[in-house]
Coordinates of C-alpha atoms and ligand atoms in Angstrom, one line a residue:
X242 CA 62.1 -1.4 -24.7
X243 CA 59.3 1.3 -25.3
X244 CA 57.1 0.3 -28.2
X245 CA 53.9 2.1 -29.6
X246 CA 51.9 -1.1 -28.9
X247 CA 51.6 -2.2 -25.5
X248 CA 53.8 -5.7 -25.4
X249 CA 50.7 -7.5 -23.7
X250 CA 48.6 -6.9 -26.8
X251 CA 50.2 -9.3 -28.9
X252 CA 49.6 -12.1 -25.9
X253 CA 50.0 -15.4 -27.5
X254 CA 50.7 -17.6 -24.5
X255 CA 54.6 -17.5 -25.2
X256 CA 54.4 -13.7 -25.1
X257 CA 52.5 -13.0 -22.0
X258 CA 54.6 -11.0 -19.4
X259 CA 55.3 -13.4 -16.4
X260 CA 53.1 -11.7 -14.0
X261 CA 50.5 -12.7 -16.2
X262 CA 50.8 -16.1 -15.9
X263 CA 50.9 -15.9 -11.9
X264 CA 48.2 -19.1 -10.2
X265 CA 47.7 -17.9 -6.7
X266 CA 49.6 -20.3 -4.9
X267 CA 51.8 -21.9 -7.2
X268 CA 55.2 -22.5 -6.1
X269 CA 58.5 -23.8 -8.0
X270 CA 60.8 -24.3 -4.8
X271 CA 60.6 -25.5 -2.0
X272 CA 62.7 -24.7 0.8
X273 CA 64.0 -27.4 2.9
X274 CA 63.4 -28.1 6.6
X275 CA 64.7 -25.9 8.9
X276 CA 68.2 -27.1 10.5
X277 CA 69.2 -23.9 12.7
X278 CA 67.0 -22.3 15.4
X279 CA 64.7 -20.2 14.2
X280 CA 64.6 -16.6 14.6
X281 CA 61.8 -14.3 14.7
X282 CA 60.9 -12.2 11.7
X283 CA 61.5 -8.6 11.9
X284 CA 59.3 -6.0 12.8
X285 CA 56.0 -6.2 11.2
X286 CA 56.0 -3.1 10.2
X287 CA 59.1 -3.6 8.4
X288 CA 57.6 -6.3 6.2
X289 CA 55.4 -5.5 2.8
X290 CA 53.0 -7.4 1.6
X291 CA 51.9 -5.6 -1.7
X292 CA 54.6 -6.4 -3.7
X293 CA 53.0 -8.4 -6.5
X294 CA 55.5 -11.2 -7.1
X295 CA 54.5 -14.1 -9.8
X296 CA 53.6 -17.0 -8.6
X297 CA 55.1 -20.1 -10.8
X298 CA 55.6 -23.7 -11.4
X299 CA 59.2 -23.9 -12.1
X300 CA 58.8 -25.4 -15.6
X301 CA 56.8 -22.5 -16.5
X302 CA 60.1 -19.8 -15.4
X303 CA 62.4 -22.1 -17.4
X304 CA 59.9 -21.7 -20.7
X305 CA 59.4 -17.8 -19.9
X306 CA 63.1 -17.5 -19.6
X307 CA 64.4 -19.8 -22.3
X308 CA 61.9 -18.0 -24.5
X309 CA 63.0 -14.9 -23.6
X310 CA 66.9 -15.7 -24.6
X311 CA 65.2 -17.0 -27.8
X312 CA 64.2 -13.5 -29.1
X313 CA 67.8 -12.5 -28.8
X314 CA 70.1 -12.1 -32.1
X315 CA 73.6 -13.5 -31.7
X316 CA 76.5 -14.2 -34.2
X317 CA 76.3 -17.8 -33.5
X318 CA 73.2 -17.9 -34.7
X319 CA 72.8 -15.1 -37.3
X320 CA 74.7 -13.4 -39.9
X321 CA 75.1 -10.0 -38.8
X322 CA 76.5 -7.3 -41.8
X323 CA 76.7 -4.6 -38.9
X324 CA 79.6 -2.4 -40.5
X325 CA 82.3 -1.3 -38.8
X326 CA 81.4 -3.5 -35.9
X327 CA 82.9 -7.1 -37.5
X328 CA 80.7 -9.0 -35.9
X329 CA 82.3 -12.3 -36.4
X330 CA 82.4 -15.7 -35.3
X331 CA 84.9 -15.8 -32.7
X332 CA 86.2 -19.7 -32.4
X333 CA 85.4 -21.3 -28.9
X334 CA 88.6 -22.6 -28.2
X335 CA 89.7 -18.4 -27.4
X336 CA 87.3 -18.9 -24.5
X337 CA 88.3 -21.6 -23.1
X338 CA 91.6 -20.9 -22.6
X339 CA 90.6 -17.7 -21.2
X340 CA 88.1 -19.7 -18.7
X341 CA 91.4 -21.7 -17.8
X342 CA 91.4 -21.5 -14.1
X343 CA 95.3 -19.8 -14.2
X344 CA 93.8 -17.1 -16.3
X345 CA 90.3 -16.6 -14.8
X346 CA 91.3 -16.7 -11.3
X347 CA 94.4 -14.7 -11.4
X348 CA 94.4 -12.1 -8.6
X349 CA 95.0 -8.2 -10.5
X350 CA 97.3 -7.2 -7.2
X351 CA 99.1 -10.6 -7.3
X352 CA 102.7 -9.9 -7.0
X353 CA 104.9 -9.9 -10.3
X354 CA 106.3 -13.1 -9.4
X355 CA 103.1 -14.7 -8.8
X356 CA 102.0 -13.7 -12.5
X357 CA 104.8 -14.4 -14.9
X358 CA 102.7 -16.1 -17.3
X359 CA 100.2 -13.5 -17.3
X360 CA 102.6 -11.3 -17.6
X361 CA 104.6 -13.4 -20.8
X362 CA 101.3 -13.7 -22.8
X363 CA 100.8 -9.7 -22.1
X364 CA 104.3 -9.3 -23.3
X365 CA 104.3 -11.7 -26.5
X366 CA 101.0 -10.2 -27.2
X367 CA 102.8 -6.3 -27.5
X368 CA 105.0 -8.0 -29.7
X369 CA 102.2 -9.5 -32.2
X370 CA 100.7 -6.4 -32.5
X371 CA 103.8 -4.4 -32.9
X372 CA 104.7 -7.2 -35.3
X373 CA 101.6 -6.9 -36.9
X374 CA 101.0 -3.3 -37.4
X375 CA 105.0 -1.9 -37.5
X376 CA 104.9 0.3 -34.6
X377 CA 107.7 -0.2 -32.2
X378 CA 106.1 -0.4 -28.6
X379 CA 102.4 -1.4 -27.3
X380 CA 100.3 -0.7 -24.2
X381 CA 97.4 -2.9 -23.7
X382 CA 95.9 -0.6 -20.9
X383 CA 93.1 0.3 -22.9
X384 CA 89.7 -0.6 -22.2
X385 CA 88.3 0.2 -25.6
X386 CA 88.7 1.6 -29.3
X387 CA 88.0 4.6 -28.7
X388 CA 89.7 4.6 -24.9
X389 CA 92.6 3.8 -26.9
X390 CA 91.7 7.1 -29.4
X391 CA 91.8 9.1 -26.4
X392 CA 95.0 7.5 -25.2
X393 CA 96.6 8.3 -28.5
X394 CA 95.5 11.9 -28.6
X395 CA 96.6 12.5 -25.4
X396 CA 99.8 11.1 -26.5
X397 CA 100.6 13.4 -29.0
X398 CA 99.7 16.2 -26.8
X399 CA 102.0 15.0 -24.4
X400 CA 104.8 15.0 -27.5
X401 CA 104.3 18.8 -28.3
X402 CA 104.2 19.8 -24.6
X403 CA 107.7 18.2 -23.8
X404 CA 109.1 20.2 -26.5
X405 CA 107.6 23.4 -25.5
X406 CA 105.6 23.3 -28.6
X407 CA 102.1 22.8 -27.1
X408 CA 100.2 26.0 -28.8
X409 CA 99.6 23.1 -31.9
X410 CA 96.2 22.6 -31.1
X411 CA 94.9 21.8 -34.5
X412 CA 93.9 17.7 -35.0
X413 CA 92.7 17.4 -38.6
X414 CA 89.9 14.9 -39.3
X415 CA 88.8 13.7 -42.5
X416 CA 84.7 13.6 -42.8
X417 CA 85.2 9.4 -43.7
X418 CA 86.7 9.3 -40.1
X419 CA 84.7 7.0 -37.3
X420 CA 82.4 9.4 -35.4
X421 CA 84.6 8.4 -32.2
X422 CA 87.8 10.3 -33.8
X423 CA 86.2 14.1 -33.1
X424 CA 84.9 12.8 -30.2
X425 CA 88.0 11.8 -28.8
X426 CA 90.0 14.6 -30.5
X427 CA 87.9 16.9 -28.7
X428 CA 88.4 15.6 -25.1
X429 CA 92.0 16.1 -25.6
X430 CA 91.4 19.4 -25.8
X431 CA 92.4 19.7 -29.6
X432 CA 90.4 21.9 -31.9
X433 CA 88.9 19.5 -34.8
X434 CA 89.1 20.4 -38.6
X435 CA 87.4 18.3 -40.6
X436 CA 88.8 17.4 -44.3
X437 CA 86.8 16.3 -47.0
X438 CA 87.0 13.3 -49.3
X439 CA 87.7 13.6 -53.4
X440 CA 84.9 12.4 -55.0
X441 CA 86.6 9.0 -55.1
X442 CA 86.5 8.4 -51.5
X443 CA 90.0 9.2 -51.1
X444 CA 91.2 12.6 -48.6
X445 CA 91.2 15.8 -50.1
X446 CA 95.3 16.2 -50.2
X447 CA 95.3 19.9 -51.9
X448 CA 92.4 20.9 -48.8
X449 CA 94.7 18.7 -46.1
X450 CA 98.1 20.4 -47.5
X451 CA 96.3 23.7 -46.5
X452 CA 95.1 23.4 -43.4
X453 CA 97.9 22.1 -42.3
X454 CA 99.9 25.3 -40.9
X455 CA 102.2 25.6 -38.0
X456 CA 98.9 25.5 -35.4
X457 CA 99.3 21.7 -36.8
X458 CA 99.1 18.9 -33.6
X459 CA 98.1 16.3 -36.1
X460 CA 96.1 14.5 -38.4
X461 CA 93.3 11.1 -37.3
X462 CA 92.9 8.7 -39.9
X463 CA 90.5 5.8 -39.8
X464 CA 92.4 3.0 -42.1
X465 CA 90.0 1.6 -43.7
X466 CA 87.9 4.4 -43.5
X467 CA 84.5 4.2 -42.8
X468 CA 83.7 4.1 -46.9
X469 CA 85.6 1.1 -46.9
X470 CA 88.1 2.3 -48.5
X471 CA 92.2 2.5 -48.4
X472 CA 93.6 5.4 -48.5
X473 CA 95.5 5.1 -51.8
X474 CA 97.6 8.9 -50.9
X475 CA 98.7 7.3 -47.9
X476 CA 102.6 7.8 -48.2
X477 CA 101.6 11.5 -49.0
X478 CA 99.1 12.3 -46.2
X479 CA 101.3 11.5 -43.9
X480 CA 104.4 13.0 -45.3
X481 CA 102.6 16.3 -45.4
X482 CA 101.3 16.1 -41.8
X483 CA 104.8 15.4 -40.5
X484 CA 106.4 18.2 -42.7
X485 CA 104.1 20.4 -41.2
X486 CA 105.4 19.2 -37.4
X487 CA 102.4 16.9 -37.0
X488 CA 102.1 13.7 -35.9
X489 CA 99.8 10.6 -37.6
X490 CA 97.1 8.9 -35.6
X491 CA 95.7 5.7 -37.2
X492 CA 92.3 4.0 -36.2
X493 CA 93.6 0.7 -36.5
X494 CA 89.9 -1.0 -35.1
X495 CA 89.2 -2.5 -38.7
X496 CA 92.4 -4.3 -39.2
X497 CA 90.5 -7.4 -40.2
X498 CA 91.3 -5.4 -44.0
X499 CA 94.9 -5.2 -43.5
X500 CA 96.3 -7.9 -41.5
X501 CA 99.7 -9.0 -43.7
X502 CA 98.7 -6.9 -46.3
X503 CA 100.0 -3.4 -45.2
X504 CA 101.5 -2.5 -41.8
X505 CA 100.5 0.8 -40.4
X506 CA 104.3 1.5 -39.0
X507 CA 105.3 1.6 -42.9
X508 CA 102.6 3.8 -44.1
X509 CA 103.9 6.6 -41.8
X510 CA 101.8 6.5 -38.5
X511 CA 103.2 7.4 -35.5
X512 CA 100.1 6.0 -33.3
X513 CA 97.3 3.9 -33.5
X514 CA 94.8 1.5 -31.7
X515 CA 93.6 -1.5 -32.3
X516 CA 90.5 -3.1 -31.6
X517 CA 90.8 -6.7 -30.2
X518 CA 87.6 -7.5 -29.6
X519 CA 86.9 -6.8 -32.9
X520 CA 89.4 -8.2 -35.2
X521 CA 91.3 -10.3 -32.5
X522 CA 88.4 -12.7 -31.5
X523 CA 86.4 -11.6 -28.4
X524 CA 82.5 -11.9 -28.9
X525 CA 81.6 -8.0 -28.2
X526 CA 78.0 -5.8 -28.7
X527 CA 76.0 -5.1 -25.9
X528 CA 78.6 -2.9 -24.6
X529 CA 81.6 -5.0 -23.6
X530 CA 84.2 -5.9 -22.2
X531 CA 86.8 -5.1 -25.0
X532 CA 90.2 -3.9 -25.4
X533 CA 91.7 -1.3 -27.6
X534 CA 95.5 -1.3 -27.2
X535 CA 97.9 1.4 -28.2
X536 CA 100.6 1.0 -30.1
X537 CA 103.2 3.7 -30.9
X538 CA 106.3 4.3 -33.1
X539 CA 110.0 5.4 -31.9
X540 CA 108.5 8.8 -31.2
X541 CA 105.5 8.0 -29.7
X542 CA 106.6 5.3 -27.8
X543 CA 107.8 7.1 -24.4
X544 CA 104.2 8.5 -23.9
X545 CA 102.2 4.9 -23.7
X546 CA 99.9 4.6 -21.3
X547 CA 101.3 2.8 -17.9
X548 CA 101.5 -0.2 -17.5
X549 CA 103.3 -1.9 -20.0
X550 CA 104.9 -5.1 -19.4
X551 CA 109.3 -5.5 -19.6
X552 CA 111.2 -8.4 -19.8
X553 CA 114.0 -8.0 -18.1
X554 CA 116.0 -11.2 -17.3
X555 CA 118.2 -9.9 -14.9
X556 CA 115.9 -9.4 -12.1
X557 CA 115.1 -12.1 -8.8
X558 CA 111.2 -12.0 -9.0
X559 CA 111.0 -13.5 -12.6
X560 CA 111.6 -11.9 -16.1
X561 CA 108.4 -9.7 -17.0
X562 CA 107.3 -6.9 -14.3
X563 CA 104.9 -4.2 -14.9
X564 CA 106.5 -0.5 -15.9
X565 CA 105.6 2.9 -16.8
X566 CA 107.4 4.5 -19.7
X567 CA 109.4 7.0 -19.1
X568 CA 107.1 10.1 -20.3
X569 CA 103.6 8.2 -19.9
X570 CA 100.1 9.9 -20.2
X571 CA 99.6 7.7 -16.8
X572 CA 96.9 5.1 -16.2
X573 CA 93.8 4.8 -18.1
X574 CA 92.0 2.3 -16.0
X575 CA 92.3 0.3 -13.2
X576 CA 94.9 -2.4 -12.9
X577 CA 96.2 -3.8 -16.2
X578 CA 93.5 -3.9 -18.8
X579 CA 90.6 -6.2 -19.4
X580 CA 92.8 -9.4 -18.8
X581 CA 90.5 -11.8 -20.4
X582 CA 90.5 -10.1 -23.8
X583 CA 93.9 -10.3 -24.2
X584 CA 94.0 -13.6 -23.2
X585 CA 92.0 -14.0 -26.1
X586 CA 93.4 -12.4 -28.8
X587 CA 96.4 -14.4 -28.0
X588 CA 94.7 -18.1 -28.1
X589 CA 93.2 -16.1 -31.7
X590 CA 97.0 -15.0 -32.7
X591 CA 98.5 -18.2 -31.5
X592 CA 96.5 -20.7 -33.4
X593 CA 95.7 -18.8 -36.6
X594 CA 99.5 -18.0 -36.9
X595 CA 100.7 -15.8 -39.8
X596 CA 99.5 -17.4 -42.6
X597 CA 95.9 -17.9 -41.0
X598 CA 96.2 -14.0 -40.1
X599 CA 96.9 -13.3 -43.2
X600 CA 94.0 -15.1 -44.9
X601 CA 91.5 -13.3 -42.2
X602 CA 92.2 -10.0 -44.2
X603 CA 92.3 -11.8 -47.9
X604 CA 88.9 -13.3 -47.0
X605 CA 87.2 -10.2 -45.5
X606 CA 88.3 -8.0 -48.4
X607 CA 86.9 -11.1 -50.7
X608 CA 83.9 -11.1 -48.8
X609 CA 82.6 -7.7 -48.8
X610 CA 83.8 -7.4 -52.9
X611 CA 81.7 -10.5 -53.1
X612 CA 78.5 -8.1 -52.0
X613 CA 79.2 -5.1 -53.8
X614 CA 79.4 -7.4 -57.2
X615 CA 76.4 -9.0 -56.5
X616 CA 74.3 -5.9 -55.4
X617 CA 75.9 -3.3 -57.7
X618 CA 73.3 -3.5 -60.5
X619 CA 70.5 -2.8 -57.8
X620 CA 71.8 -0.3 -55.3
X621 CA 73.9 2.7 -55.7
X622 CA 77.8 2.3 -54.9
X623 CA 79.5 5.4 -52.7
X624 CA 82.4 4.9 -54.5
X625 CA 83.1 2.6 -57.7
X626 CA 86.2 1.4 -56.6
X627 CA 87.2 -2.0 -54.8
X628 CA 86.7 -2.0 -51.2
X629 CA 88.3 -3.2 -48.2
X630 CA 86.2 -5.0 -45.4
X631 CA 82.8 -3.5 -45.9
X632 CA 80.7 -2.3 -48.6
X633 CA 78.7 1.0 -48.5
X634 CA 75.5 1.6 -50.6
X635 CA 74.0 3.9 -50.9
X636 CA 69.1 3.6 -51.0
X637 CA 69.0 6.7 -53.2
X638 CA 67.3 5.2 -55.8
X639 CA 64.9 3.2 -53.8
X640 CA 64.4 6.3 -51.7
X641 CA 62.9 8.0 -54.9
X642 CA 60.7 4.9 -55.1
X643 CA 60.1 6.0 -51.4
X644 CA 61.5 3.3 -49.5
X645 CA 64.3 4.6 -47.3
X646 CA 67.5 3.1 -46.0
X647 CA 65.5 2.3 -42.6
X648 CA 62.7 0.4 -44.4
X649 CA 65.3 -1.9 -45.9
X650 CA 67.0 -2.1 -42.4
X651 CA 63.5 -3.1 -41.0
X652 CA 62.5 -5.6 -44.0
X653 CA 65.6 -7.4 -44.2
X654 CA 64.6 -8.7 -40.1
X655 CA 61.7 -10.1 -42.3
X656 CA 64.3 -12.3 -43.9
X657 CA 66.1 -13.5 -41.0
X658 CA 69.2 -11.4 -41.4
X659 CA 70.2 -8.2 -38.9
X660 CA 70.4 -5.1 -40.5
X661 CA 73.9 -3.5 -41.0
X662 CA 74.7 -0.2 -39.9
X663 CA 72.6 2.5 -41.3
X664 CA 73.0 6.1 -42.0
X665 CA 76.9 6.1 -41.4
X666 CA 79.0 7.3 -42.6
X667 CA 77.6 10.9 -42.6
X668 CA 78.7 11.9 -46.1
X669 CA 76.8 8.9 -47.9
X670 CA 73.3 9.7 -48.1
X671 CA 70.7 7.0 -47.2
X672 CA 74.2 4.7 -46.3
X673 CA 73.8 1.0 -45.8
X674 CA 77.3 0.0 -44.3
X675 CA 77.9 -3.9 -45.1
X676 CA 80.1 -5.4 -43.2
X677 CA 80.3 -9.6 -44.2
X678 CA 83.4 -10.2 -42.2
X679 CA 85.7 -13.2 -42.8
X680 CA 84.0 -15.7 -41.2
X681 CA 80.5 -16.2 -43.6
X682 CA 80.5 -18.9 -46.2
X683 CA 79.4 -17.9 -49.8
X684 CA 75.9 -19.7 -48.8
X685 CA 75.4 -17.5 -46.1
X686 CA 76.5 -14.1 -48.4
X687 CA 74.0 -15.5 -51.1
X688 CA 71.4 -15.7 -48.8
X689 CA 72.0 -12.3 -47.7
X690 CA 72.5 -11.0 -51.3
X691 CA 69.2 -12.9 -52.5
X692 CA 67.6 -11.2 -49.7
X693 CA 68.9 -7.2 -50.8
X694 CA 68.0 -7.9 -53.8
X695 CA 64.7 -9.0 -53.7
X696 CA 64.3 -6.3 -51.0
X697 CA 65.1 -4.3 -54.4
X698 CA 62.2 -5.1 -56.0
X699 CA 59.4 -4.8 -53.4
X700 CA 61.0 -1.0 -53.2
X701 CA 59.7 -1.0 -56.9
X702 CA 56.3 -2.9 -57.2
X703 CA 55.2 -3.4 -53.6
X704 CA 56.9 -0.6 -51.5
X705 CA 54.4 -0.8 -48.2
X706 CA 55.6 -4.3 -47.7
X707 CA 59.0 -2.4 -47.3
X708 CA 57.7 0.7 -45.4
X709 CA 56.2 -1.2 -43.2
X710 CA 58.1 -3.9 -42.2
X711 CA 59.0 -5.7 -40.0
X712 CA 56.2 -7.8 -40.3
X713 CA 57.4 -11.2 -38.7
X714 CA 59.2 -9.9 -35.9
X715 CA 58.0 -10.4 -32.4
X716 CA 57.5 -6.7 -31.8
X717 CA 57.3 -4.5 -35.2
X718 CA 58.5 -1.0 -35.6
X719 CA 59.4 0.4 -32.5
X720 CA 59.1 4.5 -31.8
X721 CA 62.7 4.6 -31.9
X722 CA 63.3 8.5 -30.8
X723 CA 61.0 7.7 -27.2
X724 CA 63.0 4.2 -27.2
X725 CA 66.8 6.2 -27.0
X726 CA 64.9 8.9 -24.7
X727 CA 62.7 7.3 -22.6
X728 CA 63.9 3.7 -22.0
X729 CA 62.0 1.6 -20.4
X730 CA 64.4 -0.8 -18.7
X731 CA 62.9 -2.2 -15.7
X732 CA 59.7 -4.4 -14.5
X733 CA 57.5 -2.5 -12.5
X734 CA 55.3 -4.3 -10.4
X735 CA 51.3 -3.6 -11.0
X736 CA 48.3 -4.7 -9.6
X737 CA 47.1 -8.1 -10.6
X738 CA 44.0 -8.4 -12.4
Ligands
PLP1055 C1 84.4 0.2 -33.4 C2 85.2 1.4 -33.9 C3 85.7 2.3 -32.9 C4 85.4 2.3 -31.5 O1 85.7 1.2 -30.8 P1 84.9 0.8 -29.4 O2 85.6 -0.3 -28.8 O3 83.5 0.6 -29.7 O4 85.1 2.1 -28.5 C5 86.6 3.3 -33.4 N1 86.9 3.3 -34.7 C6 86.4 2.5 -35.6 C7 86.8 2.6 -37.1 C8 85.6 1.4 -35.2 O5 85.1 0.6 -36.1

């Protein structure tokens, strides 16, 4: 963390660094007795003695510590409107059964016939997803959402090349797409287009139907996209992608919107990924582990990423074995994909069942409608339509009052809440993407909405209280540019006094 203010500054006793609170000679161990023969210490001159170590009781390390884990912000306990992210509760029992000793301690090179329930509960879980997003075949090798981006891209390079057809190059990208889509476009080598929206939030179809020529490789949705929105041309984006010889790829990581409401198979996608540690319960942020698996139509399907997991009952060593598609990409990472995950996303599948599945999406969609009709009188829209999963405002108005999006990022920490993901997407100007999730009660959404909207009103009669803020926070407004450039991630010892 690099901060304007030096940390030790704001020393209340629970604040001080723990090398300030070192006693010569305080101890909280103490080793037992010797029970083997000694042996001599190295070398002197190997041995230091100017490393400043702390010096503690143990009670004290447990308080510095504890305190420490305090400061952090969690879902569980939190509401946390970061959009795009759904940052839900995930229910405990999806741990647990992935702590199970059978699952936890399962060796990755054990032999197939070791692992056949591993390897049945990788196979079921293909078929939910396929079930659940009407593709035809799924590859859980994928270590991420936007892994599983790549994954797909590569895919449908694969496609063109085995019919000689690999001068389309062209992967179309409308500007509501998640930032990851270029990104992962680009890797494959495809050169990226970019499409804009209609002003209702919707792709431009006369400005898609025209850039797609015979170059055409194919098109990247985001479904939601990152406005929120459905795409309501759907049927006709991605019959004119396909009439042009180009294949569909759909960002499935939001499917908290859609699940047993609309099945990307139907809509006309040929590929897509989908996020399990998002909508498919495993607590994520921080950087991982997730899983973003791949799931293809009948076109698409030879090209999965290896391995995927047969049943085949006429086999000696058990029913399920590991396989490669015929024409796969090849391996994405090591071994089979980030077990526990998928573990979890079945316990989530399993004991939610259709009808619970079904009322994730009809209470996200609720959810984030809830916010936009209780925040619509005091913050610009992006779009006045219904949304899907999350809402995005736009601080325009306050920002003539001259309180930006940031300030009301910062101020809402004031209130308790974290702040929901600012500034994206690209083409909404001072964007505040909410993202309520499925899992919030309608006091916790009230709370939240109280909070925006008397956020609303400072912008207007006491706008430093916003443009300064966060005032209750243990640290307040960090120098954000020198924090992403200079990180400052390690204690270094200093001299004492
Ligand atoms: C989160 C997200 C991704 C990327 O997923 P990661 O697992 O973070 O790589 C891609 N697309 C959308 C729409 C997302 O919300």
């Amino acid at each position: 963390m690099t901060q304007d203010q030096d940390p030790r500054s704001l020393a209340t006793p629970d604040r001080q660094l723990l090398m300030d609170r070192s006693v010569p000679g305080r101890r909280g161990v103490r080793l037992p007795d010797l029970d083997v023969p000694a042996e001599p210490l190295p070398d002197a001159s190997l041995l230091r003695d100017d490393l400043p170590l702390p010096e503690l009781s143990q009670p004290e390390v447990v308080r510095y510590f504890t305190r420490l884990s305090q400061l952090n912000y969690s879902i569980d306990t939190q509401f946390y409107p970061l959009g795009s992210c759904t940052m839900k509760y995930n229910p405990k029992i999806n741990d647990q059964v992935a702590s199970l000793p059978g699952m936890a301690n399962l060796h990755p090179l054990a032999p197939p016939e070791a692992a056949q329930g591993a390897l049945k509960l990788m196979h079921r879980l293909q078929t939910y997803l396929c079930e659940a997003s009407g593709m035809s075949a799924a590859s859980l090798a994928t270590l991420a959402g936007a892994q599983g981006e790549l994954a797909g891209v590569l895919m449908i390079r694969a496609y063109h090349r085995s019919r000689d057809d690999a001068a389309r190059r062209v992967m179309l990208i409308p500007d509501s797409a998640h930032g990851t889509n270029p990104a992962s476009a680009a890797m494959a080598g495809f050169e990226v287009v970019s499409i804009p929206s209609d002003s209702r939030g919707n792709m431009d179809l006369a400005a898609l139907r025209k850039a797609a020529g015979p170059g055409l490789a194919g098109l990247m949705l985001t479904l939601p996209s990152t406005l929120g929105l459905f795409e309501t041309s759907i049927l006709e984006v991605c019959e004119a992608v396909h009439h042009a010889g180009g294949l569909v790829y759909g960002d499935g990581a939001n499917m908290n919107a859609l699940l047993g409401q609309a099945k990307f198979g139907d809509l006309g996608f040929d590929v897509i990924h989908i996020n399990l540690h998002k909508t498919f319960s495993t607590p994520h942020g921080g950087g991982g582990p997730g899983a973003g698996p791949v799931c293809a139509g009948p076109r698409l399907a030879p090209f999965l990423p290896a391995p995927v997991v047969e049943e085949d009952a006429s086999t000696s060593s058990g029913s399920y074995r590991l396989a490669t598609p015929p024409q796969s990409i090849g391996k994405v990472g090591a071994f089979h994909g980030n077990f526990g995950v998928l573990v979890r996303a079945y316990a989530y599948i399993r004991s939610l069942g259709g009808e619970g599945l079904r009322a994730v999406s009809e209470d996200a969609v609720l959810n984030a409608n809830y916010l936009q009709a209780r925040l619509r009188d005091d913050y610009d829209l992006a779009c006045e339509r219904l949304c899907m999963h999350e809402v995005v405002l736009s601080a325009n108005r306050q920002k003539k009052q001259g309180v930006k999006g940031l300030d009301i990022a910062k101020r809402l920490l004031d209130y308790g809440f974290h702040a929901p993901t600012m500034y994206f997407p690209l083409i909404v100007d001072e964007a505040l993407m909410i993202e309520p999730t499925e899992t919030e009660s309608k006091e916790t959404l009230d709370a939240f909405a109280d909070a925006m909207l008397s956020i609303a009103k400072e912008a207007e009669e006491t706008p430093d209280v916003v443009r300064n803020a966060p005032h209750t926070t243990s640290v307040s407004r960090l120098d954000e540019a020198r924090a992403a450039r200079q990180p400052d991630l390690r204690w270094r010892p200093r001299p004492l006094g």
